[in-house]
Coordinates of C-alpha atoms and ligand atoms in Angstrom, one line a residue:
X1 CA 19.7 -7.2 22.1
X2 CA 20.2 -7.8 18.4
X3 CA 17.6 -10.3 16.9
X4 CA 19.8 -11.4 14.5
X5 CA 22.9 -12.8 14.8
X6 CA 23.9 -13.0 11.1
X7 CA 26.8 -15.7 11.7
X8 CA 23.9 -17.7 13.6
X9 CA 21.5 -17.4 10.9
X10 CA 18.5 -20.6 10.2
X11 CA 16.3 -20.8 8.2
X12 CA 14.5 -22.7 10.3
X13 CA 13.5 -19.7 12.8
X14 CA 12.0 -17.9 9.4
X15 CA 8.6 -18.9 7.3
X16 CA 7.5 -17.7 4.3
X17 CA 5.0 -14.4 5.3
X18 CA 3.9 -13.5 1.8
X19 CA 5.2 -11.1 -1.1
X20 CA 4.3 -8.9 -3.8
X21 CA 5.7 -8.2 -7.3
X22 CA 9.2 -7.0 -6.1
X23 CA 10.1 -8.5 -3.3
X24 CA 9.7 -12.2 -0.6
X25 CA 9.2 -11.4 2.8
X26 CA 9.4 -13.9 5.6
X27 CA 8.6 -13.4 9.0
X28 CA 10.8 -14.9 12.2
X29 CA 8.7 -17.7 13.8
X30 CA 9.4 -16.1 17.5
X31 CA 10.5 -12.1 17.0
X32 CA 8.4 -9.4 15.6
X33 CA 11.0 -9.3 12.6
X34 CA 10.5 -9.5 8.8
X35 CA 12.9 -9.8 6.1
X36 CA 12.3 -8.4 3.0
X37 CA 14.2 -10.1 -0.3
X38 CA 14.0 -8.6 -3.5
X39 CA 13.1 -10.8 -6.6
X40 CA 13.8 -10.3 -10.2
X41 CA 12.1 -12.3 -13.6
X42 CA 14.3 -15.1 -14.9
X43 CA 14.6 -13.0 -17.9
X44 CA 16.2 -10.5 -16.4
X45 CA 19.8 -10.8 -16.7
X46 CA 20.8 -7.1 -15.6
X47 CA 19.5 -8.1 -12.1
X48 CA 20.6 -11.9 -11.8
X49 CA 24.2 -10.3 -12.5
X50 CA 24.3 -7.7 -9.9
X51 CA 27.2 -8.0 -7.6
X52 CA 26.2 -8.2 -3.6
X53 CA 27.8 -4.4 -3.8
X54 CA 25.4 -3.4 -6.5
X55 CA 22.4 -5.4 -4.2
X56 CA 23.3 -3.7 -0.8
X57 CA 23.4 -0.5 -2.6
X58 CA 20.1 -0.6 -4.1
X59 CA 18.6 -1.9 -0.7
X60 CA 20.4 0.7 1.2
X61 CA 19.0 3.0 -1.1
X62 CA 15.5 2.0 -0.2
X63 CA 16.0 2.3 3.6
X64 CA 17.8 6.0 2.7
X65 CA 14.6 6.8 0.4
X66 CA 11.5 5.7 3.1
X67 CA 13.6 7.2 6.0
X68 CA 14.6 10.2 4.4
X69 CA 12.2 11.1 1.6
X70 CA 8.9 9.4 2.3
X71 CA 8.7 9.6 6.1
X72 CA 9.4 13.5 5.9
X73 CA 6.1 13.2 3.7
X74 CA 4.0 10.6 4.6
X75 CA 4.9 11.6 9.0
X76 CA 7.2 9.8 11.7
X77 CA 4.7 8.3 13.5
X78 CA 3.5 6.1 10.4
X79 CA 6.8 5.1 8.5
X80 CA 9.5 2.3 10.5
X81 CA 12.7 2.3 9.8
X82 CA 14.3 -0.4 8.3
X83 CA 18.0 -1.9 8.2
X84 CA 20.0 -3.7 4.8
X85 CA 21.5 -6.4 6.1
X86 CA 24.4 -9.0 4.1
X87 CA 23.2 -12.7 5.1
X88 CA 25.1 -15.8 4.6
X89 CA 24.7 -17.3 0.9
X90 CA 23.9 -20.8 2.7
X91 CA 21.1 -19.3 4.8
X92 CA 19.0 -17.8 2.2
X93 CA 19.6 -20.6 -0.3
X94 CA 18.1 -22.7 2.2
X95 CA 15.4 -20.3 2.7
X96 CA 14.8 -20.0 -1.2
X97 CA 14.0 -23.9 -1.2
X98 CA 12.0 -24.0 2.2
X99 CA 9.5 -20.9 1.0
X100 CA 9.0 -22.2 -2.4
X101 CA 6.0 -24.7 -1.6
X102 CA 4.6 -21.3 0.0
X103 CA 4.3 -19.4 -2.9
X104 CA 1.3 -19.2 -4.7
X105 CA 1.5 -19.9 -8.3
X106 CA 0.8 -16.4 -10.0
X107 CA 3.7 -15.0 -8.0
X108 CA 5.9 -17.6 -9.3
X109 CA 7.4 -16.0 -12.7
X110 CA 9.8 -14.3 -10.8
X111 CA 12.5 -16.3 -8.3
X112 CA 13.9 -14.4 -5.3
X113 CA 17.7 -13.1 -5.0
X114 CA 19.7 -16.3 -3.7
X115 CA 23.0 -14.6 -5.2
X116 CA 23.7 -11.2 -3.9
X117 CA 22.6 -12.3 -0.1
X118 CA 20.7 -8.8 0.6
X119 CA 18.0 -7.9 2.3
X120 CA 15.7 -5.7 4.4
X121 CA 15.1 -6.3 7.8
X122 CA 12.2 -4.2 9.1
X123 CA 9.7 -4.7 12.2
X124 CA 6.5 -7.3 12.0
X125 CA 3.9 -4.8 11.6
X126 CA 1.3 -7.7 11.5
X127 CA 2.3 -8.3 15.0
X128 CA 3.3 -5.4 16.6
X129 CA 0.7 -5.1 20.0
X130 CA 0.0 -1.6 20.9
X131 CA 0.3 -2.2 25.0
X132 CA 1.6 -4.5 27.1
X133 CA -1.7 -5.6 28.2
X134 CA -3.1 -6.7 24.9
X135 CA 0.3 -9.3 24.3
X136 CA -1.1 -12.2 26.6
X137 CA -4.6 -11.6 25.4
X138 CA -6.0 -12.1 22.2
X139 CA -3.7 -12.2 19.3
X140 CA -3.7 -9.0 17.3
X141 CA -5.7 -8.6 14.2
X142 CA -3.9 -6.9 11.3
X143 CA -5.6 -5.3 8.1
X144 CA -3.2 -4.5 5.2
X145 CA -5.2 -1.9 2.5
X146 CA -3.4 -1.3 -0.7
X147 CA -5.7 1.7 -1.1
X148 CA -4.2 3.1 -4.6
X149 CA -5.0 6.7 -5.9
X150 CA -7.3 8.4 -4.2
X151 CA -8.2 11.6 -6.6
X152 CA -8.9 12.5 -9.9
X153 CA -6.5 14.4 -11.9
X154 CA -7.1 18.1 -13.0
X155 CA -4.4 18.8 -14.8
X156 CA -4.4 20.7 -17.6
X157 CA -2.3 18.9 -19.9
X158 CA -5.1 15.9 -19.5
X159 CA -6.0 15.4 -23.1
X160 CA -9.3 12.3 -22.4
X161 CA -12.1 13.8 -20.9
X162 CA -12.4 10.2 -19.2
X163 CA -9.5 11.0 -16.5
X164 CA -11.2 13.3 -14.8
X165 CA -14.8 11.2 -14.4
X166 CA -13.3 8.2 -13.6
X167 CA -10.4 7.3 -11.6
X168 CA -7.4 5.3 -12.3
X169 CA -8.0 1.9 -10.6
X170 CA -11.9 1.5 -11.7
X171 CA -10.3 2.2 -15.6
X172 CA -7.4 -0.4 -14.4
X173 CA -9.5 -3.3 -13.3
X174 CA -11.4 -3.2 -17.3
X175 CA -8.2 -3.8 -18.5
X176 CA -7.0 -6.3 -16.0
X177 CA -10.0 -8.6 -16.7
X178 CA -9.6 -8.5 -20.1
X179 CA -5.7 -9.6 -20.1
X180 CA -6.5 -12.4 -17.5
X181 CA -4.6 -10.6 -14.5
X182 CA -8.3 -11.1 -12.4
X183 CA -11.4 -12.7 -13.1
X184 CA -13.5 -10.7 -11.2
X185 CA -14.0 -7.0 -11.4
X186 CA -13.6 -5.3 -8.1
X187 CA -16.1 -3.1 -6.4
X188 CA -13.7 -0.9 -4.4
X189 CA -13.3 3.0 -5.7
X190 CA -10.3 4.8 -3.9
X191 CA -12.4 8.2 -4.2
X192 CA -14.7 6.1 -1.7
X193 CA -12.1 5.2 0.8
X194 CA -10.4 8.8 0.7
X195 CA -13.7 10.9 0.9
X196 CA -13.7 11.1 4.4
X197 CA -17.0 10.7 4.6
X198 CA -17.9 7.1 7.0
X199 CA -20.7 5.3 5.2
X200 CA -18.5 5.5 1.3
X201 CA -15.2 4.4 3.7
X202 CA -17.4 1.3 5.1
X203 CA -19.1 0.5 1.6
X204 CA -15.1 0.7 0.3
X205 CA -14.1 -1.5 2.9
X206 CA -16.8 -3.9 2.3
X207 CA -16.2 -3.8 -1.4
X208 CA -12.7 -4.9 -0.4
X209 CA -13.5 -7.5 1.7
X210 CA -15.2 -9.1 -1.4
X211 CA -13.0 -8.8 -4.0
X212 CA -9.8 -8.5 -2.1
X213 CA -7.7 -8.7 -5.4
X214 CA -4.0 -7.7 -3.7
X215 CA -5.5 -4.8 -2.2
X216 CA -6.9 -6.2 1.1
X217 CA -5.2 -8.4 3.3
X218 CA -6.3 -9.5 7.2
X219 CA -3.6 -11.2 9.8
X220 CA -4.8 -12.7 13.5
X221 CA -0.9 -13.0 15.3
X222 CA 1.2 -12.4 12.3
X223 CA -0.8 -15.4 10.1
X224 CA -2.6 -13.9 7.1
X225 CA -6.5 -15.4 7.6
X226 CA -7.6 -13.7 4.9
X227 CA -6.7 -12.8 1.6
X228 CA -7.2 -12.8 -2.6
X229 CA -8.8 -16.0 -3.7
X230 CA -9.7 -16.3 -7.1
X231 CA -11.7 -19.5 -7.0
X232 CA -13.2 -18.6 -4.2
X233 CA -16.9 -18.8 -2.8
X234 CA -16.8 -15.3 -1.3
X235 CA -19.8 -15.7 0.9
X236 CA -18.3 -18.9 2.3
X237 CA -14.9 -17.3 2.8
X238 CA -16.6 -14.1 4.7
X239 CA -18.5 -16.2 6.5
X240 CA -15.0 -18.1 8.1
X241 CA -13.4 -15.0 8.3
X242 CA -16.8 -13.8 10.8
X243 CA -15.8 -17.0 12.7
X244 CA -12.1 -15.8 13.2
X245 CA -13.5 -12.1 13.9
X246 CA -16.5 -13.2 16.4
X247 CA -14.5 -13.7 19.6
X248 CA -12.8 -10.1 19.4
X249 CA -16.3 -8.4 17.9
X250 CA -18.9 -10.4 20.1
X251 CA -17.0 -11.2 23.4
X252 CA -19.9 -12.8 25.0
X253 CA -23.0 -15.2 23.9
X254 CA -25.4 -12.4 24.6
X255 CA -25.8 -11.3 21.4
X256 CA -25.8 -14.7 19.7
X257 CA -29.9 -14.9 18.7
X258 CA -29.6 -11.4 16.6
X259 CA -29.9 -12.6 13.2
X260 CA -26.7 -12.2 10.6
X261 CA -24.4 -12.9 12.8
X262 CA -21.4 -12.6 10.4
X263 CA -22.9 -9.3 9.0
X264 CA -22.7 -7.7 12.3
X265 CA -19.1 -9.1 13.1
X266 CA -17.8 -7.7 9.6
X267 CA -19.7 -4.5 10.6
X268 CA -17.5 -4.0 13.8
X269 CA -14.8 -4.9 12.4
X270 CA -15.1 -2.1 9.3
X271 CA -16.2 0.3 11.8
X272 CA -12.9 0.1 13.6
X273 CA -11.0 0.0 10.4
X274 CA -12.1 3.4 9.5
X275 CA -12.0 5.1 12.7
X276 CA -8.3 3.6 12.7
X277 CA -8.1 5.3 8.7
X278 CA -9.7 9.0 9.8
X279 CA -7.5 9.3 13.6
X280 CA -5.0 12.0 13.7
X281 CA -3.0 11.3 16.7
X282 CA -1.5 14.9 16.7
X283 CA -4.9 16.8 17.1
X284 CA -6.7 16.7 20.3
X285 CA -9.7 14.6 20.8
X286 CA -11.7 17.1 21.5
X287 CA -13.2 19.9 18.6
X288 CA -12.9 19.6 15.7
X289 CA -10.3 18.6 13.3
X290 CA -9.2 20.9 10.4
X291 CA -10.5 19.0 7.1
X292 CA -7.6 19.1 3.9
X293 CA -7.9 18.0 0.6
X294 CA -11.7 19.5 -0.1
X295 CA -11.0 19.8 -3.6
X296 CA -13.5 21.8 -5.4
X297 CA -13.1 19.5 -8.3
X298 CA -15.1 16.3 -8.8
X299 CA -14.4 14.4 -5.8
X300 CA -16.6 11.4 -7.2
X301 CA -16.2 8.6 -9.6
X302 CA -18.3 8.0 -12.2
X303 CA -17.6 4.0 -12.2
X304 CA -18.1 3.8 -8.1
X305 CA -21.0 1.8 -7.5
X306 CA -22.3 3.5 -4.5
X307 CA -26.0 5.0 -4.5
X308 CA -25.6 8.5 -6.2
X309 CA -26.9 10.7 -3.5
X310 CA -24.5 9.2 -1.2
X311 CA -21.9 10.3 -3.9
X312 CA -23.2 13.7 -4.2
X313 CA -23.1 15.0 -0.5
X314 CA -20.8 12.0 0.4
X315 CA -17.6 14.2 0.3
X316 CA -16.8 15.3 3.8
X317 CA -12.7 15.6 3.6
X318 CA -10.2 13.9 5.5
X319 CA -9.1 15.0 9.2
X320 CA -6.1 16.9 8.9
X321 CA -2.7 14.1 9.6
X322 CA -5.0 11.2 9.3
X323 CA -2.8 8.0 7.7
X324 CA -5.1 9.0 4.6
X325 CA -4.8 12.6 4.7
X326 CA -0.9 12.2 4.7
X327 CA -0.9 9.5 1.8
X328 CA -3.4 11.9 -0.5
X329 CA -0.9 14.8 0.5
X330 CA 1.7 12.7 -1.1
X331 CA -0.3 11.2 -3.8
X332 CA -0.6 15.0 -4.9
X333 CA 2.2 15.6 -5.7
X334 CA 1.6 14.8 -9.3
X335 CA 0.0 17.7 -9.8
X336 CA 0.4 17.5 -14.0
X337 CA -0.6 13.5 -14.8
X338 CA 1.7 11.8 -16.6
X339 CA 0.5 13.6 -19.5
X340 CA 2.1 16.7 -18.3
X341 CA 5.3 15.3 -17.3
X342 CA 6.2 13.6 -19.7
X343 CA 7.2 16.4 -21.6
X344 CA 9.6 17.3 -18.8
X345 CA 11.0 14.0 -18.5
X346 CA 11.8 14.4 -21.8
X347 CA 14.0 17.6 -21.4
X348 CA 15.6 15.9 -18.8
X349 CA 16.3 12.9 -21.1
X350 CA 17.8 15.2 -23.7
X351 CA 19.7 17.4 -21.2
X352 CA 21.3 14.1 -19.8
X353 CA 22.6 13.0 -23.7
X354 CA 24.5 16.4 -23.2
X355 CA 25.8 16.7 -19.9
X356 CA 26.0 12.8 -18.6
X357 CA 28.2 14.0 -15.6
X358 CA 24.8 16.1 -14.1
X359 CA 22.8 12.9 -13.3
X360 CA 24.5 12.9 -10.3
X361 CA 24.1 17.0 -9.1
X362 CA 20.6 16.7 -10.1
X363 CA 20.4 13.1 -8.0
X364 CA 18.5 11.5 -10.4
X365 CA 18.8 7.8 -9.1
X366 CA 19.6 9.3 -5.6
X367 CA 21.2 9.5 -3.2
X368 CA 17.8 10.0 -1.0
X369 CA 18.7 12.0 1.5
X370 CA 17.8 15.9 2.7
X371 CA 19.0 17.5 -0.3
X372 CA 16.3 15.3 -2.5
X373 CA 13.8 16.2 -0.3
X374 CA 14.4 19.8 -1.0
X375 CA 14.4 19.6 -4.8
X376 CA 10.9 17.5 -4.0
X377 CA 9.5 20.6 -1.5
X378 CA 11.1 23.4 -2.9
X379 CA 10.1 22.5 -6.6
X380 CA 8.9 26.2 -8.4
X381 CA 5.1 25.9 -9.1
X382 CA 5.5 27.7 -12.4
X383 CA 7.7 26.2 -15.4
X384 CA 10.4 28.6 -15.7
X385 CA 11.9 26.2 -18.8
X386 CA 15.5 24.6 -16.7
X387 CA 15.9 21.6 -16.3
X388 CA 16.0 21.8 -12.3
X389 CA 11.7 22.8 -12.4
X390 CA 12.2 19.6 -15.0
X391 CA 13.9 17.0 -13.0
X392 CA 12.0 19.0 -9.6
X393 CA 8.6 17.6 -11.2
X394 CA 9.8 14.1 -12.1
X395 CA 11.2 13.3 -8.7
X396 CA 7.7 14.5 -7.4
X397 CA 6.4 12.3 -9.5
X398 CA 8.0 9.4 -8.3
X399 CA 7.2 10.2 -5.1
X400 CA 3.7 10.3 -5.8
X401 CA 3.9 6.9 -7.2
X402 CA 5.0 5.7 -4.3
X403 CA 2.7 7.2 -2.2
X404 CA 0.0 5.6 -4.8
X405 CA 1.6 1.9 -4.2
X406 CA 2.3 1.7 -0.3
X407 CA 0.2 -0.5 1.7
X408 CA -1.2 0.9 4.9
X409 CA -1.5 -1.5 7.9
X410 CA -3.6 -1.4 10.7
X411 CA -3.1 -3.3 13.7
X412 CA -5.7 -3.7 16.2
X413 CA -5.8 -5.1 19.7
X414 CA -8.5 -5.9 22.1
X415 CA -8.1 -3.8 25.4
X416 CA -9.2 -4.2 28.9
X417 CA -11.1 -7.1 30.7
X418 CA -13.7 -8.0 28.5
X419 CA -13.6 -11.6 29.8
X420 CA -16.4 -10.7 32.7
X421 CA -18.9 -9.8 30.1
X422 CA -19.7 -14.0 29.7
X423 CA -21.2 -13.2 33.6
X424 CA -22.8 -10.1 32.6
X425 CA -26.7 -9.8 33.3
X426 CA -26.4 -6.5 31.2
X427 CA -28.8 -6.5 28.3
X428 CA -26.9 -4.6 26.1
X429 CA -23.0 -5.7 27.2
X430 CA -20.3 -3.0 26.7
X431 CA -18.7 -3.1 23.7
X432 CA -14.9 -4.2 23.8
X433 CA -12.6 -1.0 23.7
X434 CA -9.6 -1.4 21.1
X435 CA -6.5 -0.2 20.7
X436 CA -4.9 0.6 17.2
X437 CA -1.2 1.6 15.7
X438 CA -1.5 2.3 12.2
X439 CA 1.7 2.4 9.7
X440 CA 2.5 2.4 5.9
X441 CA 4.7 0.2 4.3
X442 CA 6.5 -0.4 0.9
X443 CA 7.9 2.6 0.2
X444 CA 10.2 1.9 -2.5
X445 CA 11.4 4.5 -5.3
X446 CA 9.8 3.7 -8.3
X447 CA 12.3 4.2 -11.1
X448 CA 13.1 7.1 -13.0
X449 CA 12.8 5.4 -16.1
X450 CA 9.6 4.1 -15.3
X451 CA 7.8 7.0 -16.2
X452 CA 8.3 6.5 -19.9
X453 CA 6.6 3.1 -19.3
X454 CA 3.8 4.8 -17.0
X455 CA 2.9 6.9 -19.9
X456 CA 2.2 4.0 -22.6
X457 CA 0.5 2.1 -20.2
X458 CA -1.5 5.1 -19.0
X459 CA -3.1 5.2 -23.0
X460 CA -3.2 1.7 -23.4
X461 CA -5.3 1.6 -19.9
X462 CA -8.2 4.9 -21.2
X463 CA -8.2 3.3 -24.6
X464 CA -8.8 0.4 -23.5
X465 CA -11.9 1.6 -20.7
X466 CA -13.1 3.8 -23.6
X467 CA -13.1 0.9 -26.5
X468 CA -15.1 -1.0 -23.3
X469 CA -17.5 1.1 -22.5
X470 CA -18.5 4.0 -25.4
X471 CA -17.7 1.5 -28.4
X472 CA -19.5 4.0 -30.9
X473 CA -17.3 7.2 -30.4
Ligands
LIG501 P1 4.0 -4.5 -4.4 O1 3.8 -5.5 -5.5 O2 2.8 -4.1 -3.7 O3 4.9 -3.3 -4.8 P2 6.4 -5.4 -3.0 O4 6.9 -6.4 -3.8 O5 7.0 -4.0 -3.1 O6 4.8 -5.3 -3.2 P3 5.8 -5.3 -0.1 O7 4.5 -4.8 -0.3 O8 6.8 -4.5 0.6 O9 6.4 -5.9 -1.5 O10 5.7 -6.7 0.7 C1 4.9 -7.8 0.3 C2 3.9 -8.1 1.4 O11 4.6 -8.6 2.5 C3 3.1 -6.9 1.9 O12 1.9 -6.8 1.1 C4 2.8 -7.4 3.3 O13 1.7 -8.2 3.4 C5 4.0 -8.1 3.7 N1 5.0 -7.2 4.4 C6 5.9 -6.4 3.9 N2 6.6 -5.7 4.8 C7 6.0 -6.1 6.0 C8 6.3 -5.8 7.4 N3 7.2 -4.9 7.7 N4 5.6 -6.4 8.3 C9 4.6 -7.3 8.0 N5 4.3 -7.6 6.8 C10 5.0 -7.1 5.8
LIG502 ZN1 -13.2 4.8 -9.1
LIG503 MG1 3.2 -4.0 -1.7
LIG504 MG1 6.3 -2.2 -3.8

């Protein structure tokens, strides 16, 4: 049965769910269903103009890209498919109005797409329940971690030292404090979350939790209970967000006199977060699970904030087809920094000014289907000076970016009859048994001419962390 009967569209049966720099999504107030609208900045007029053609084909494009480019990559079981849908003009104007109270102010220089009537309709993955059983029980938690990149680059063609002591995102937050974007530096380090290792994912995850930033959300049934506030008291806030956690984390009053309460609910909660982060579904329980991504390289970050010997023998590598294993995998893929590639985007560039027509053979703004995949995979590891090992390395690129961006989600779900333990004379009750479905989301392509803009703001970002913290050199 089709949720959506497009000529029976209200806007009514949608509220506003929450959004990010490119697109509004709102969730429907009874189906697991999202849709996804894309927004543009007032001053854009390329985008304001674009015909509802022009629209469906760029959305289409996305569904094409994360279903035939990024799930390939990043595995089935993780990536949903979505759908572009044409709504009625009236319905999402409506919409547009209703949502706008929603929105929190920082998000509000750029209005959503009222003209073309597009959008993405994709599953609820905030409210997706892994068994039948769990549906009537408690509503199911859902952590969103925008975990960013997750290595250090060892390229050859990096020209600051810097880049390969400290990562990208501990550079980025210098710079976002000092333009205003946060007021708070974060404590997170992505090299944390994607070492494998359990007590640097936990102290990630914790370092999340306090500086969420728009890299950590948490849902309870599809209602975001947690999230970025900039004002906020974040002992206070942990402390409510204990009080949402306790009932699925502490079932029963036993354990009420231990002391820091809130510490131990948070605990639980991060220990099921990571176990949910390292799981490979495909392997069997049982022995043990081939490790990827041991880079011989640094594996650390200078910047992180964790105790140094946990740094130094910290690094334990990811379970092979663990949702972090795949996204690192992906993340790889730029293999030369932007420093490298820009080079080769360009002698793309220049070989375009001559042969306009070959933007399409070489697919350059799509279409995403096998045949980009192949130019992606079957890209020559050594520069043999065409244009295809050229273009090959700038549509990995891309890729990689995305991979860098996406948003994993992990839904959890109490399982089983945990309601007897209130009765229980046990000392030491048995701890409630979850379920989990993990997936990745936002898994647009990132422009080809963004890389042009990647590379400035790559220098502006090392200058800047440089000027910041070795003034004298
Ligand atoms: P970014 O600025 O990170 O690139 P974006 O504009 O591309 O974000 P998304 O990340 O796709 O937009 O969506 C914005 C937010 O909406 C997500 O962070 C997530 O909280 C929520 N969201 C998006 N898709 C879904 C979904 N399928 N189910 C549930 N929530 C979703
Ligand atoms: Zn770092
Ligand atoms: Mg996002
Ligand atoms: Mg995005």
């Amino acid at each position: 049965s089709r949720v959506m009967e497009l000529d029976k569209m209200d806007e009514n049966d949608w509220k506003y769910h929450g959004e990010g720099n490119k697109s509004l999504v709102v969730s429907h107030v009874q189906h697991a269903r999202v849709l996804r609208l894309l927004k543009y900045s007032t001053e854009d007029a390329e985008n304001s103009h674009k015909t509802t053609e022009q629209a469906f084909h760029h959305i289409q494009n996305i569904v094409d890209y994360s279903q035939n480019v990024m799930k390939p990559l990043l595995g089935e079981k993780f990536v949903h498919n979505g759908e572009a849908v044409k709504l009625p003009l009236d319905f999402v104007r409506q919409l547009s109005l209703k949502v706008q109270q929603e929105r929190p102010e920082s998000r509000c220089d750029k209005v959503m797409d009222t003209l073309s009537g597009c959008a993405l309709c994709l599953p609820n993955l905030t409210q997706l329940s892994c068994c039948c059983c769990c549906r009537e029980h408690r509503p199911p938690l859902c952590i969103e971690i925008k975990p960013k990149c997750g290595f250090l680059p060892s390229s050859t063609h990096v020209t600051k030292d810097i880049k390969s002591k400290v990562c990208r995102f501990c550079m980025h937050q210098h710079f976002k404090l000092a333009n205003g974007k946060w007021k708070r530096l974060s404590r997170y380090c992505p090299l944390d979350l994607f070492s494998g290792n359990k007590q640097r994912m936990c102290l990630a995850i914790m370092h999340l939790m306090e500086e969420p930033q728009n890299n950590f959300n948490i849902f309870k049934g599809g209602e975001c209970i947690y999230s970025c506030n900039d004002d906020a008291d974040v002992l206070q806030d942990l402390d409510d967000l204990a009080q949402h956690l306790r009932p699925y984390f502490l079932p029963s009053g036993s354990l009420i006199s231990r002391p820091q309460p809130s510490k131990v609910v948070l605990n639980e909660l991060i220990q099921v977060i990571v176990s949910a982060l390292l799981s490979s579904w495909d392997c069997p329980r049982s022995g043990q699970p081939r490790k990827t991504h041991l880079s011989e390289g640094r594996v650390t970050c200078e910047a992180s904030l964790l105790p140094r010997d946990l740094l130094r023998n910290g690094n334990h590598g990811l379970p092979k087809d663990c949702v972090l294993d795949k996204i690192l995998g992906t993340q790889m893929l730029d293999s030369l920094d932007i420093e490298g590639l820009n080079p080769l985007f360009k002698r793309v560039e220049q070989y375009l000014q001559k042969f306009p027509k070959e933007r399409s053979r070489l697919q350059i703004d799509g279409p995403y289907n096998q045949s980009f995949l192949e130019k992606v995979q079957n890209c020559p590891a050594e520069d043999d000076g065409s244009v295809e090992y050229a273009v090959g390395k700038v549509h990995q690129y891309r890729v990689a970016m995305t991979a860098k961006d996406c948003s994993i989600m992990v839904a959890i779900a109490t399982c089983g009859e945990d309601d007897g333990l209130d009765q229980s004379v046990e000392i030491q009750p048995a701890k409630p048994r979850f379920n989990y479905s993990v997936s990745i989301l936002d898994l647009d392509p990132k422009p080809y001419e963004s890389v042009s803009h990647q590379s400035r703001l790559d220098a502006k970002i090392v200058n800047h962390y440089l000027r910041r913290t070795q003034p004298n050199n």
